[in-house]
Amino acid sequence: MAFLEVENYRKKFGENEVLKGISFSLEKGEVLAIIGSSGGGKTTLLRCLNFLESPDEGTLSVNGETLFDAAEKKQYSDAQIREKRLHFGLVFQQFNLFPQYTVFRNITLAQTLLAKGEIRAKKRAFRAEIRALPATARKARKAEQKQELVQLSGGLKERIEARALQLLERVGLLEKKDSYPYQLSGGQQQRVAIARALALEPDILCFDEPTSALDPELTGEVLKVIKGLKDTESTMIVVTHEMEFAKNVADKVIFISDGVIEEEGEARELFENPQSEKTKAFLRRSLEEDFE
Ligand SMILES: Nc1ncnc2c1ncn2[C@@H]1O[C@H](COP(=O)(O)OP(=O)(O)O)[C@@H](O)[C@H]1O
Ligand SMILES: [Mg+2]
């Protein structure tokens, strides 16, 4: 079984069937590029993988664990969905940083919230433990618990902050840690968004046209960061219009057209030797646009 398995994903909006049975798999550490014309369903597919939309049919598994099975017809609770979503990270076209927070806080925020949840759970467990103790033993144990909580929250904070600094370094923005998003270029904002997505250590990091909102001179720095992640064994799915990037960085490529996988294959093979007429026409058009 592959690390990521998507089986027969289907999604309708009203009468409009946007995904018409999408199946693919990906191994750990592989990079998948998804290409295709606008309106073909690429964003919808990423949103389904990230539990922002619920497919009408299909199954999804990561690392052998079934995360979604439409046949179960289950209504997941918000907490369950949040937990499932943690397997994936998503970097949007429009960065979506929190404008009111510094770069550093943008990166640490989600982890800090998770840590707070962890501490609350620990406190609950501690209270239950105290209730079960004989009255005479409670005071001493409470004092110990207090100490343990201080240690736990200090440890979590330290780990979160150290990781944020490490990620900022990786995307080349350590010196911007106290800046606000409006003080950064689009390329820098997108690099922060990448660090933020990585902070939660997703199994699979997804990008939805990460450079298409950027001026051409800024796309290179973002693509370079994504390319660099490949060396860290990150498993990635990148929806992109950058054909050269897809060809050089991706292991596999999927061409989506009208909600179906029209063609898929090893990256070089698909670009150099496309089989379907639709793929050929699409690649020809992309090439022409590059020269406009
Ligand atoms: N929330 C939504 N409600 C209704 N229609 C949607 C919604 N999201 C996407 N669509 C439709 O789904 C189709 C595919 O869109 P999308 O997944 O954004 O394609 P792509 O990313 O390949 O350009 C489009 O026809 C779009 O209008
Ligand atoms: Mg899209």
Short mmCIF file of C-alpha atoms and ligand atoms in Angstrom, two decimals:
data_model
loop_
_atom_site.label_atom_id
_atom_site.label_comp_id
_atom_site.label_asym_id
_atom_site.label_seq_id
_atom_site.Cartn_x
_atom_site.Cartn_y
_atom_site.Cartn_z
CA MET A 1 0.00 0.00 0.00
CA ALA A 2 1.32 3.42 -0.93
CA PHE A 3 1.84 6.19 1.65
CA LEU A 4 -1.06 8.20 0.21
CA GLU A 5 -3.93 6.46 -1.54
CA VAL A 6 -6.84 8.36 -3.08
CA GLU A 7 -9.54 6.15 -4.53
CA ASN A 8 -12.39 7.29 -6.75
CA TYR A 9 -12.86 10.79 -5.33
CA ARG A 10 -16.06 12.36 -6.64
CA LYS A 11 -17.47 15.75 -5.80
CA LYS A 12 -20.54 17.59 -7.05
CA PHE A 13 -21.58 21.18 -6.46
CA GLY A 14 -25.30 21.06 -7.17
CA GLU A 15 -25.57 19.50 -10.61
CA ASN A 16 -22.00 20.35 -11.50
CA GLU A 17 -19.83 17.26 -11.11
CA VAL A 18 -16.37 18.69 -10.58
CA LEU A 19 -14.42 15.56 -9.63
CA LYS A 20 -15.48 12.51 -11.59
CA GLY A 21 -13.57 9.69 -9.97
CA ILE A 22 -10.00 10.68 -9.18
CA SER A 23 -7.60 7.93 -8.04
CA PHE A 24 -3.87 8.14 -7.47
CA SER A 25 -1.19 7.15 -5.02
CA LEU A 26 2.03 8.64 -3.79
CA GLU A 27 5.01 7.24 -1.90
CA LYS A 28 6.60 8.94 1.09
CA GLY A 29 9.05 11.63 -0.01
CA GLU A 30 7.65 11.85 -3.52
CA VAL A 31 6.56 15.06 -5.20
CA LEU A 32 3.42 15.03 -7.33
CA ALA A 33 2.66 17.90 -9.69
CA ILE A 34 -0.92 18.44 -10.79
CA ILE A 35 -1.41 20.39 -13.99
CA GLY A 36 -4.49 21.28 -16.01
CA SER A 37 -6.63 24.11 -17.33
CA SER A 38 -8.51 26.47 -15.10
CA GLY A 39 -11.84 25.07 -13.86
CA GLY A 40 -10.71 21.45 -14.18
CA GLY A 41 -11.10 20.66 -10.46
CA LYS A 42 -7.54 20.96 -9.14
CA THR A 43 -8.35 23.27 -6.24
CA THR A 44 -11.42 21.21 -5.37
CA LEU A 45 -9.25 18.10 -5.20
CA LEU A 46 -6.78 19.78 -2.83
CA ARG A 47 -9.64 21.09 -0.70
CA CYS A 48 -11.09 17.57 -0.49
CA LEU A 49 -7.71 16.14 0.56
CA ASN A 50 -7.45 18.82 3.25
CA PHE A 51 -10.95 18.18 4.61
CA LEU A 52 -12.16 21.62 3.58
CA GLU A 53 -14.71 19.89 1.32
CA SER A 54 -16.30 16.51 1.77
CA PRO A 55 -16.26 14.25 -1.32
CA ASP A 56 -19.49 12.49 -2.29
CA GLU A 57 -17.66 9.26 -3.01
CA GLY A 58 -14.26 7.77 -2.45
CA THR A 59 -11.69 6.78 0.11
CA LEU A 60 -8.49 8.33 1.37
CA SER A 61 -5.72 6.73 3.36
CA VAL A 62 -2.39 7.94 4.66
CA ASN A 63 0.26 5.59 5.95
CA GLY A 64 -2.22 2.71 6.04
CA GLU A 65 -4.82 4.61 8.05
CA THR A 66 -8.19 5.25 6.40
CA LEU A 67 -8.94 8.92 6.97
CA PHE A 68 -12.03 9.16 4.82
CA ASP A 69 -14.51 6.69 3.44
CA ALA A 70 -17.64 8.16 1.88
CA ALA A 71 -19.39 4.78 2.11
CA GLU A 72 -19.41 5.00 5.90
CA LYS A 73 -21.67 8.05 5.59
CA LYS A 74 -20.26 9.31 8.86
CA GLN A 75 -20.67 12.82 10.10
CA TYR A 76 -17.31 13.62 11.62
CA SER A 77 -17.18 15.96 14.60
CA ASP A 78 -15.22 19.20 14.30
CA ALA A 79 -12.54 17.74 16.57
CA GLN A 80 -12.23 14.63 14.38
CA ILE A 81 -11.93 16.74 11.25
CA ARG A 82 -9.27 18.92 12.84
CA GLU A 83 -7.33 15.81 13.72
CA LYS A 84 -7.64 14.33 10.21
CA ARG A 85 -6.69 17.65 8.65
CA LEU A 86 -3.39 17.60 10.53
CA HIS A 87 -2.12 14.93 8.13
CA PHE A 88 -2.15 17.57 5.40
CA GLY A 89 -0.83 21.10 5.05
CA LEU A 90 -2.08 23.56 2.46
CA VAL A 91 -0.34 26.59 1.02
CA PHE A 92 -2.77 28.83 -0.84
CA GLN A 93 -2.35 30.99 -3.90
CA GLN A 94 -3.03 34.11 -1.79
CA PHE A 95 -0.72 33.31 1.17
CA ASN A 96 -3.55 33.96 3.73
CA LEU A 97 -1.24 35.07 6.54
CA PHE A 98 -2.81 36.66 9.61
CA PRO A 99 -2.18 40.38 8.99
CA GLN A 100 -2.37 41.34 12.66
CA TYR A 101 0.41 38.97 13.77
CA THR A 102 4.16 38.98 13.28
CA VAL A 103 5.85 36.43 11.06
CA PHE A 104 6.94 34.50 14.14
CA ARG A 105 3.44 34.39 15.60
CA ASN A 106 1.95 33.38 12.25
CA ILE A 107 4.18 30.33 12.38
CA THR A 108 3.72 29.43 16.05
CA LEU A 109 0.01 30.18 16.41
CA ALA A 110 -1.55 26.86 15.37
CA GLN A 111 0.96 24.82 17.32
CA THR A 112 0.43 26.99 20.38
CA LEU A 113 -3.31 26.35 20.23
CA LEU A 114 -2.68 22.62 19.96
CA ALA A 115 -0.29 22.77 22.92
CA LYS A 116 -2.91 24.56 24.98
CA GLY A 117 -5.33 21.74 24.23
CA GLU A 118 -2.70 19.25 25.35
CA ILE A 119 -2.21 21.12 28.63
CA ARG A 120 -5.96 21.29 29.25
CA ALA A 121 -6.20 17.53 28.74
CA LYS A 122 -3.33 16.97 31.16
CA LYS A 123 -5.06 19.15 33.78
CA ARG A 124 -8.23 17.12 33.41
CA ALA A 125 -6.30 13.89 33.89
CA PHE A 126 -4.55 15.34 36.92
CA ARG A 127 -7.85 16.38 38.52
CA ALA A 128 -9.24 12.89 38.03
CA GLU A 129 -6.11 11.44 39.57
CA ILE A 130 -6.51 13.67 42.65
CA ARG A 131 -10.14 12.71 43.10
CA ALA A 132 -9.15 9.05 43.21
CA LEU A 133 -6.55 9.62 45.93
CA PRO A 134 -7.21 9.40 49.68
CA ALA A 135 -7.58 12.90 51.12
CA THR A 136 -4.31 12.68 53.02
CA ALA A 137 -2.26 12.09 49.89
CA ARG A 138 -3.77 14.87 47.81
CA LYS A 139 -1.74 17.84 48.90
CA ALA A 140 1.65 16.30 48.14
CA ARG A 141 0.53 14.99 44.75
CA LYS A 142 -1.00 18.34 43.80
CA ALA A 143 2.32 20.05 44.39
CA GLU A 144 4.05 17.51 42.15
CA GLN A 145 1.44 17.96 39.46
CA LYS A 146 1.92 21.70 39.48
CA GLN A 147 5.61 21.19 38.89
CA GLU A 148 4.93 18.74 36.05
CA LEU A 149 2.56 21.20 34.37
CA VAL A 150 5.12 23.98 34.51
CA GLN A 151 7.65 21.65 32.93
CA LEU A 152 5.25 20.43 30.27
CA SER A 153 4.18 23.91 29.16
CA GLY A 154 7.75 25.22 29.27
CA GLY A 155 8.93 22.29 27.17
CA LEU A 156 6.16 22.72 24.62
CA LYS A 157 6.81 26.45 24.29
CA GLU A 158 10.51 25.89 23.83
CA ARG A 159 9.96 23.23 21.20
CA ILE A 160 7.45 25.33 19.25
CA GLU A 161 9.70 28.37 19.23
CA ALA A 162 12.82 26.44 18.30
CA ARG A 163 11.00 24.81 15.42
CA ALA A 164 9.67 28.15 14.16
CA LEU A 165 13.18 29.59 14.11
CA GLN A 166 14.50 26.55 12.32
CA LEU A 167 11.75 26.81 9.69
CA LEU A 168 12.34 30.53 9.21
CA GLU A 169 15.96 29.74 8.60
CA ARG A 170 14.99 27.08 6.09
CA VAL A 171 12.88 29.53 4.06
CA GLY A 172 15.60 32.19 4.42
CA LEU A 173 13.62 34.67 6.51
CA LEU A 174 15.07 34.48 10.00
CA GLU A 175 15.76 38.22 10.04
CA LYS A 176 12.09 38.95 9.29
CA LYS A 177 10.71 37.14 12.30
CA ASP A 178 9.36 40.28 13.97
CA SER A 179 7.98 41.85 10.78
CA TYR A 180 4.31 41.99 9.88
CA PRO A 181 3.01 40.54 6.61
CA TYR A 182 2.45 43.97 5.03
CA GLN A 183 6.14 44.70 5.46
CA LEU A 184 7.08 41.73 3.26
CA SER A 185 7.10 41.17 -0.49
CA GLY A 186 4.66 38.63 -1.94
CA GLY A 187 7.46 36.11 -2.34
CA GLN A 188 8.50 36.54 1.28
CA GLN A 189 4.89 36.23 2.47
CA GLN A 190 4.53 33.01 0.55
CA ARG A 191 7.74 31.66 2.10
CA VAL A 192 6.28 32.45 5.55
CA ALA A 193 3.10 30.63 4.55
CA ILE A 194 5.22 27.60 3.65
CA ALA A 195 7.01 27.72 7.01
CA ARG A 196 3.66 28.02 8.74
CA ALA A 197 2.30 24.95 6.96
CA LEU A 198 5.44 22.99 7.83
CA ALA A 199 5.21 23.95 11.50
CA LEU A 200 2.44 21.41 12.06
CA GLU A 201 4.58 18.67 10.53
CA PRO A 202 2.02 17.43 8.01
CA ASP A 203 2.52 14.06 6.33
CA ILE A 204 1.73 15.66 2.99
CA LEU A 205 2.17 19.30 2.07
CA CYS A 206 -0.11 20.63 -0.67
CA PHE A 207 0.41 23.79 -2.71
CA ASP A 208 -2.31 25.42 -4.77
CA GLU A 209 -0.58 27.43 -7.49
CA PRO A 210 1.83 28.88 -4.96
CA THR A 211 3.38 31.36 -7.38
CA SER A 212 0.48 32.47 -9.53
CA ALA A 213 -0.28 35.57 -7.39
CA LEU A 214 3.35 36.69 -7.58
CA ASP A 215 5.17 38.98 -9.96
CA PRO A 216 7.35 36.89 -12.26
CA GLU A 217 10.58 38.06 -10.62
CA LEU A 218 9.39 36.67 -7.26
CA THR A 219 8.35 33.20 -8.37
CA GLY A 220 11.93 31.89 -8.43
CA GLU A 221 12.56 32.34 -4.70
CA VAL A 222 9.36 30.48 -3.80
CA LEU A 223 9.99 27.64 -6.23
CA LYS A 224 13.51 27.35 -4.86
CA VAL A 225 12.17 26.89 -1.32
CA ILE A 226 9.74 24.21 -2.50
CA LYS A 227 12.51 22.49 -4.40
CA GLY A 228 14.66 22.61 -1.25
CA LEU A 229 11.96 20.80 0.71
CA LYS A 230 12.36 17.86 -1.59
CA ASP A 231 15.77 17.26 -0.05
CA THR A 232 14.16 16.98 3.39
CA GLU A 233 12.01 14.06 2.22
CA SER A 234 8.78 16.05 2.36
CA THR A 235 5.89 14.42 0.53
CA MET A 236 4.29 17.12 -1.60
CA ILE A 237 1.45 17.76 -4.01
CA VAL A 238 1.92 20.89 -6.07
CA VAL A 239 -0.77 22.30 -8.35
CA THR A 240 1.19 24.47 -10.73
CA HIS A 241 1.31 26.30 -14.03
CA GLU A 242 5.10 26.26 -13.92
CA MET A 243 5.78 23.47 -16.38
CA GLU A 244 9.58 23.68 -16.14
CA PHE A 245 9.32 23.40 -12.37
CA ALA A 246 6.96 20.43 -12.61
CA LYS A 247 9.24 18.72 -15.08
CA ASN A 248 12.38 19.24 -13.04
CA VAL A 249 11.14 18.81 -9.48
CA ALA A 250 8.17 16.43 -9.57
CA ASP A 251 8.52 12.67 -9.55
CA LYS A 252 5.04 12.14 -10.91
CA VAL A 253 2.66 14.35 -12.85
CA ILE A 254 -1.09 14.19 -13.17
CA PHE A 255 -2.91 16.09 -15.87
CA ILE A 256 -6.50 16.81 -14.81
CA SER A 257 -9.06 17.82 -17.38
CA ASP A 258 -12.78 18.24 -16.69
CA GLY A 259 -12.62 16.39 -13.39
CA VAL A 260 -10.82 13.28 -14.59
CA ILE A 261 -7.18 12.27 -14.76
CA GLU A 262 -6.56 12.49 -18.46
CA GLU A 263 -2.98 11.35 -18.20
CA GLU A 264 -0.44 10.55 -15.51
CA GLY A 265 3.11 9.41 -15.42
CA GLU A 266 6.69 9.96 -14.48
CA ALA A 267 7.41 13.69 -14.89
CA ARG A 268 9.95 13.70 -17.70
CA GLU A 269 8.10 11.03 -19.60
CA LEU A 270 4.80 12.90 -19.47
CA PHE A 271 6.30 16.19 -20.62
CA GLU A 272 8.56 14.75 -23.30
CA ASN A 273 6.28 12.05 -24.55
CA PRO A 274 2.62 12.85 -23.79
CA GLN A 275 0.19 10.21 -25.01
CA SER A 276 -3.24 11.78 -25.07
CA GLU A 277 -4.27 14.46 -27.57
CA LYS A 278 -5.69 16.59 -24.76
CA THR A 279 -2.39 16.51 -22.88
CA LYS A 280 -0.49 17.40 -26.03
CA ALA A 281 -2.79 20.35 -26.73
CA PHE A 282 -2.56 21.56 -23.13
CA LEU A 283 1.23 21.39 -23.07
CA ARG A 284 1.42 23.17 -26.43
CA ARG A 285 -0.80 25.99 -25.10
CA SER A 286 1.27 26.34 -21.91
CA LEU A 287 4.42 26.60 -23.97
CA GLU A 288 2.88 29.29 -26.19
CA GLU A 289 1.77 31.29 -23.13
CA ASP A 290 5.32 31.25 -21.83
CA PHE A 291 6.46 32.99 -24.98
CA GLU A 292 3.72 35.63 -25.03
N1 LIG B 1 -17.71 25.94 -3.49
C1 LIG B 1 -18.08 25.79 -4.76
N2 LIG B 1 -19.39 25.86 -5.10
C2 LIG B 1 -19.80 25.69 -6.37
N3 LIG B 1 -18.98 25.44 -7.40
C3 LIG B 1 -17.66 25.35 -7.14
C4 LIG B 1 -17.16 25.53 -5.81
N4 LIG B 1 -15.81 25.37 -5.86
C5 LIG B 1 -15.50 25.13 -7.14
N5 LIG B 1 -16.60 25.11 -7.92
C6 LIG B 1 -16.62 24.83 -9.36
O1 LIG B 1 -15.85 23.71 -9.61
C7 LIG B 1 -15.18 23.79 -10.84
C8 LIG B 1 -13.71 23.50 -10.66
O2 LIG B 1 -13.13 24.53 -9.89
P1 LIG B 1 -11.68 24.42 -9.29
O3 LIG B 1 -11.57 23.21 -8.47
O4 LIG B 1 -11.41 25.73 -8.62
O5 LIG B 1 -10.78 24.24 -10.59
P2 LIG B 1 -9.25 24.61 -10.86
O6 LIG B 1 -8.57 24.78 -9.54
O7 LIG B 1 -8.72 23.45 -11.64
O8 LIG B 1 -9.24 25.87 -11.65
C9 LIG B 1 -15.49 25.16 -11.39
O9 LIG B 1 -16.53 25.01 -12.33
C10 LIG B 1 -15.97 25.92 -10.19
O10 LIG B 1 -16.88 26.92 -10.54
MG MG B 2 -7.50 26.38 -8.75
#
